CSV table of C-alpha atoms and ligand atoms in Angstrom, one decimal:
chain,number,residue,atom,x,y,z
A,26,UNK,CA,86.2,323.8,-13.1
A,27,UNK,CA,85.4,321.0,-10.7
A,28,UNK,CA,85.5,317.4,-11.8
A,29,UNK,CA,82.2,315.7,-12.8
A,30,UNK,CA,81.3,312.1,-13.1
A,31,UNK,CA,78.0,311.4,-14.9
A,32,UNK,CA,76.7,307.9,-14.1
A,33,UNK,CA,76.2,306.0,-17.4
A,34,UNK,CA,75.1,302.6,-16.3
A,35,UNK,CA,72.0,300.5,-17.4
A,36,UNK,CA,70.8,300.1,-13.8
A,37,UNK,CA,70.9,303.8,-13.1
A,38,UNK,CA,69.3,304.7,-16.4
A,39,UNK,CA,66.5,302.2,-15.8
A,40,UNK,CA,65.9,303.5,-12.2
A,41,UNK,CA,65.9,307.1,-13.3
A,42,UNK,CA,63.4,306.3,-16.0
A,43,UNK,CA,61.1,305.0,-13.3
A,44,UNK,CA,61.3,308.1,-11.1
A,45,UNK,CA,60.7,310.4,-14.0
A,46,UNK,CA,57.3,308.7,-14.6
A,47,UNK,CA,54.5,310.7,-12.9
A,48,UNK,CA,52.6,307.5,-12.3
A,49,UNK,CA,55.3,306.1,-10.0
A,50,UNK,CA,54.0,306.2,-6.5
A,51,UNK,CA,55.7,307.3,-3.3
A,52,UNK,CA,56.9,303.9,-2.1
A,53,UNK,CA,58.6,303.0,-5.4
A,54,UNK,CA,59.9,306.5,-5.9
A,55,UNK,CA,61.6,306.4,-2.4
A,56,UNK,CA,63.0,303.0,-3.1
A,57,UNK,CA,64.5,304.0,-6.4
A,58,UNK,CA,66.0,307.2,-4.9
A,59,UNK,CA,67.7,305.1,-2.2
A,60,UNK,CA,69.0,302.5,-4.7
A,61,UNK,CA,70.4,305.2,-7.1
A,62,UNK,CA,72.1,306.9,-4.1
A,63,UNK,CA,73.7,303.5,-3.2
A,64,UNK,CA,75.0,303.0,-6.7
A,65,UNK,CA,76.4,306.6,-6.7
A,66,UNK,CA,78.1,306.0,-3.4
A,67,UNK,CA,79.8,302.9,-4.9
A,68,UNK,CA,81.2,305.1,-7.7
A,69,UNK,CA,82.1,308.0,-5.5
A,70,UNK,CA,84.1,306.0,-3.0
A,71,UNK,CA,86.6,304.5,-5.5
A,72,UNK,CA,89.4,306.6,-4.1
A,73,UNK,CA,89.0,305.7,-0.4
A,74,UNK,CA,92.3,304.7,1.1
A,75,UNK,CA,93.1,301.1,1.9
A,76,UNK,CA,95.6,299.5,4.3
A,77,UNK,CA,97.1,296.0,4.4
A,78,UNK,CA,96.6,293.7,7.3
A,79,UNK,CA,97.8,290.2,8.1
A,80,UNK,CA,95.1,287.5,8.7
A,81,UNK,CA,94.8,283.8,8.9
A,82,UNK,CA,92.5,282.1,6.3
A,83,UNK,CA,91.4,278.5,7.2
A,84,UNK,CA,94.3,277.5,5.0
A,85,UNK,CA,97.2,279.9,5.5
A,86,UNK,CA,98.5,283.3,6.6
A,87,UNK,CA,98.0,286.1,4.1
A,88,UNK,CA,97.8,289.8,3.6
A,89,UNK,CA,94.4,291.4,2.9
A,90,UNK,CA,93.2,294.9,2.3
A,91,UNK,CA,90.7,296.8,4.3
A,92,UNK,CA,89.5,300.4,4.4
A,93,UNK,CA,92.0,302.6,6.2
A,94,UNK,CA,89.2,303.8,8.5
A,95,UNK,CA,88.9,307.3,7.1
A,96,UNK,CA,86.2,309.3,8.8
A,97,UNK,CA,83.2,310.0,6.5
A,98,UNK,CA,80.1,312.1,6.8
A,99,UNK,CA,76.8,312.2,4.8
A,100,UNK,CA,75.1,315.6,4.7
A,101,UNK,CA,71.7,315.6,3.2
A,102,UNK,CA,70.1,318.9,2.2
A,103,UNK,CA,66.6,318.8,3.7
A,104,UNK,CA,64.2,317.7,2.7
A,105,UNK,CA,64.8,315.7,-0.4
A,106,UNK,CA,68.4,314.8,0.4
A,107,UNK,CA,67.1,312.6,3.3
A,108,UNK,CA,65.8,310.2,0.7
A,109,UNK,CA,69.3,309.3,-0.4
A,110,UNK,CA,70.7,308.6,3.1
A,111,UNK,CA,69.5,305.0,3.7
A,112,UNK,CA,71.0,303.7,0.4
A,113,UNK,CA,74.3,305.3,1.2
A,114,UNK,CA,74.4,303.9,4.8
A,115,UNK,CA,74.0,300.4,3.3
A,116,UNK,CA,77.5,300.9,1.8
A,117,UNK,CA,79.2,303.2,4.4
A,118,UNK,CA,77.3,302.4,7.6
A,119,UNK,CA,79.8,304.1,10.0
A,120,UNK,CA,79.5,307.5,8.3
A,121,UNK,CA,78.1,310.2,10.6
A,122,UNK,CA,75.1,312.1,9.4
A,123,UNK,CA,74.7,315.9,9.5
A,124,UNK,CA,71.7,317.9,8.3
A,125,UNK,CA,71.4,321.2,6.4
A,126,UNK,CA,67.9,322.6,6.0
A,127,UNK,CA,67.3,324.7,3.0
A,128,UNK,CA,64.3,325.6,0.9
A,129,UNK,CA,64.0,327.6,-2.3
A,130,UNK,CA,62.0,330.8,-2.1
A,131,UNK,CA,59.4,330.3,-4.8
A,132,UNK,CA,59.7,333.9,-6.0
A,133,UNK,CA,63.4,334.5,-6.1
A,134,UNK,CA,64.5,330.8,-6.4
A,135,UNK,CA,67.2,331.6,-3.8
A,136,UNK,CA,67.9,329.1,-1.0
A,137,UNK,CA,66.9,330.0,2.5
A,138,UNK,CA,68.8,328.2,5.3
A,139,UNK,CA,66.7,327.1,8.3
A,140,UNK,CA,68.7,324.4,10.0
A,141,UNK,CA,72.2,323.1,10.4
A,142,UNK,CA,73.4,320.3,12.7
A,143,UNK,CA,76.8,318.8,11.9
A,144,UNK,CA,79.0,316.1,13.5
A,145,UNK,CA,81.3,317.8,16.0
A,146,UNK,CA,84.5,316.8,14.2
A,147,UNK,CA,83.1,317.6,10.7
A,148,UNK,CA,86.4,319.4,9.7
A,149,UNK,CA,88.2,316.0,9.9
A,150,UNK,CA,85.8,314.1,7.7
A,151,UNK,CA,85.4,313.3,4.1
A,152,UNK,CA,82.0,314.8,3.3
A,153,UNK,CA,79.3,313.6,0.9
A,154,UNK,CA,76.7,316.4,0.4
A,155,UNK,CA,73.5,314.9,-1.1
A,156,UNK,CA,70.4,316.3,-2.8
A,157,UNK,CA,68.5,314.6,-5.6
A,158,UNK,CA,68.1,317.8,-7.6
A,159,UNK,CA,70.7,320.3,-8.8
A,160,UNK,CA,68.6,323.0,-10.4
A,161,UNK,CA,69.9,326.6,-10.3
A,162,UNK,CA,72.7,325.2,-8.1
A,163,UNK,CA,71.9,327.8,-5.3
A,164,UNK,CA,71.1,325.2,-2.6
A,165,UNK,CA,74.2,323.0,-3.3
A,166,UNK,CA,76.6,326.0,-3.6
A,167,UNK,CA,75.3,327.6,-0.3
A,168,UNK,CA,75.4,324.2,1.6
A,169,UNK,CA,78.9,323.6,0.4
A,170,UNK,CA,80.0,327.2,1.4
A,171,UNK,CA,78.5,326.6,4.8
A,172,UNK,CA,80.5,323.3,5.2
A,173,UNK,CA,83.7,325.1,4.2
A,174,UNK,CA,83.0,327.8,6.8
A,175,UNK,CA,82.9,324.8,9.3
A,176,UNK,CA,86.4,323.7,8.1
A,177,UNK,CA,85.5,320.9,5.6
A,178,UNK,CA,88.2,320.4,3.0
A,179,UNK,CA,87.3,317.2,1.2
A,180,UNK,CA,83.8,317.4,-0.2
A,181,UNK,CA,81.9,315.4,-2.8
A,182,UNK,CA,78.4,316.3,-4.1
A,183,UNK,CA,76.0,313.6,-5.2
A,184,UNK,CA,72.8,314.4,-7.0
A,185,UNK,CA,70.4,312.3,-9.2
A,186,UNK,CA,69.3,314.9,-11.7
A,187,UNK,CA,71.3,318.0,-12.7
A,188,UNK,CA,70.5,320.9,-15.0
A,189,UNK,CA,73.4,322.2,-17.2
A,190,UNK,CA,73.0,325.6,-15.5
A,191,UNK,CA,73.3,324.2,-12.0
A,192,UNK,CA,76.1,321.9,-12.8
A,193,UNK,CA,78.2,324.7,-14.4
A,194,UNK,CA,77.5,327.0,-11.5
A,195,UNK,CA,78.6,324.4,-8.9
A,196,UNK,CA,81.7,323.6,-10.9
A,197,UNK,CA,82.7,327.3,-11.1
A,198,UNK,CA,81.9,328.2,-7.5
A,199,UNK,CA,83.4,325.1,-5.9
A,200,UNK,CA,86.1,323.8,-8.3
A,201,UNK,CA,87.5,321.6,-5.6
A,202,UNK,CA,84.3,319.5,-5.2
A,203,UNK,CA,84.0,316.2,-7.0
A,204,UNK,CA,80.4,316.0,-8.4
A,205,UNK,CA,78.6,312.8,-9.1
A,206,UNK,CA,75.4,313.1,-11.3
A,207,UNK,CA,72.9,310.4,-12.1
A,208,UNK,CA,71.6,312.1,-15.3
A,209,UNK,CA,72.3,315.5,-16.9
A,210,UNK,CA,69.0,317.0,-18.2
A,211,UNK,CA,68.2,319.5,-20.8
A,212,UNK,CA,67.4,322.8,-19.2
A,213,UNK,CA,65.6,324.7,-16.4
A,214,UNK,CA,62.1,326.0,-17.2
A,215,UNK,CA,60.9,329.6,-16.4
A,216,UNK,CA,59.9,328.6,-12.8
A,217,UNK,CA,63.2,326.9,-12.0
A,218,UNK,CA,62.2,323.2,-12.5
A,219,UNK,CA,64.5,320.8,-14.4
A,220,UNK,CA,63.2,319.6,-17.8
A,221,UNK,CA,62.4,316.8,-18.3
A,222,UNK,CA,63.2,316.2,-14.6
A,223,UNK,CA,60.9,314.5,-12.2
A,224,UNK,CA,58.9,317.3,-10.6
A,225,UNK,CA,59.4,318.3,-6.9
A,226,UNK,CA,61.6,315.6,-5.4
A,227,UNK,CA,60.7,316.4,-1.8
A,228,UNK,CA,57.0,316.2,-2.5
A,229,UNK,CA,57.4,312.9,-4.4
A,230,UNK,CA,59.6,311.3,-1.6
A,231,UNK,CA,57.4,312.4,1.2
A,232,UNK,CA,54.0,312.3,-0.6
A,233,UNK,CA,53.2,315.9,0.3
A,234,UNK,CA,51.4,316.7,-2.9
B,7,PRP,C1,64.7,321.3,-3.9
B,7,PRP,C2,65.8,320.3,-4.0
B,7,PRP,C3,67.1,321.1,-3.8
B,7,PRP,C4,66.7,322.4,-4.5
B,7,PRP,C5,67.4,322.5,-5.8
B,7,PRP,O1,64.4,321.6,-2.6
B,7,PRP,O2,65.7,319.2,-3.2
B,7,PRP,O3,67.4,321.3,-2.5
B,7,PRP,O4,65.3,322.4,-4.6
B,7,PRP,O5,67.1,323.7,-6.4
B,7,PRP,P1,68.3,324.8,-6.6
B,7,PRP,O6,69.4,324.0,-7.3
B,7,PRP,O7,67.7,325.7,-7.6
B,7,PRP,O8,68.7,325.4,-5.3
B,7,PRP,P2,63.2,322.6,-2.2
B,7,PRP,O9,63.7,324.0,-2.2
B,7,PRP,O10,62.0,322.3,-3.1
B,7,PRP,O11,62.9,322.2,-0.7
B,7,PRP,P3,62.3,320.8,-0.1
B,7,PRP,O12,63.4,319.7,-0.3
B,7,PRP,O13,62.2,321.1,1.3
B,7,PRP,O14,61.0,320.5,-0.8
B,8,URA,N1,63.7,321.1,-7.1
B,8,URA,C1,63.0,320.0,-7.4
B,8,URA,O1,62.6,319.3,-6.5
B,8,URA,N2,62.8,319.8,-8.7
B,8,URA,C2,63.2,320.6,-9.7
B,8,URA,O2,63.0,320.3,-10.9
B,8,URA,C3,63.9,321.7,-9.3
B,8,URA,C4,64.2,322.0,-8.0
């Protein structure tokens, strides 16, 4: 089973409370998604490699650490994953961005892929797949399988709300993927929505309903 980190921090808990509220408007919803994604990025980059370099401070010579320049890529699952990108870029601005387009068929709840554009050297990069919602887990599992077909080996998955069903499926199908979750919810309802959840993340980010 893949490793999971559930964010348990007052700032995240507060911001998730705001996005669950149906009275939160599009602007604030989008800002909160971006900020939560930034905090999750902070947590999920703890293991980035460092290297030592010699520098001069105004006082003396010393050795400091800097990131070892590992190549990163952020891959949002369209549409809702797009809402997480700006917050992530605040912390890892040199990451390349790829896009995977998927929507859930409303009858079968199975994901349908409609777009894929990845950085040319994706197989060399540490990949952050992002989508606010992990419901049945179908979209995340298929997106990660697609990335593995393109040669990706080091993959993290960041979501904001997960259902127990989706989390277990992702852990089983992709045990090598490190999963970062903002909040683990109670269950999926009969039409595949997370309960208590926040509704349709894409519609709330883009104001389409
Ligand atoms: C939502 C969400 C995930 C997917 C999760 O997207 O953003 O991609 O559902 O559900 P799953 O875990 O059961 O696959 P949706 O299909 O609504 O598409 P959209 O982002 O274009 O609105
Ligand atoms: N997709 C969403 O946007 N919300 C859910 O609750 C489930 C899937």
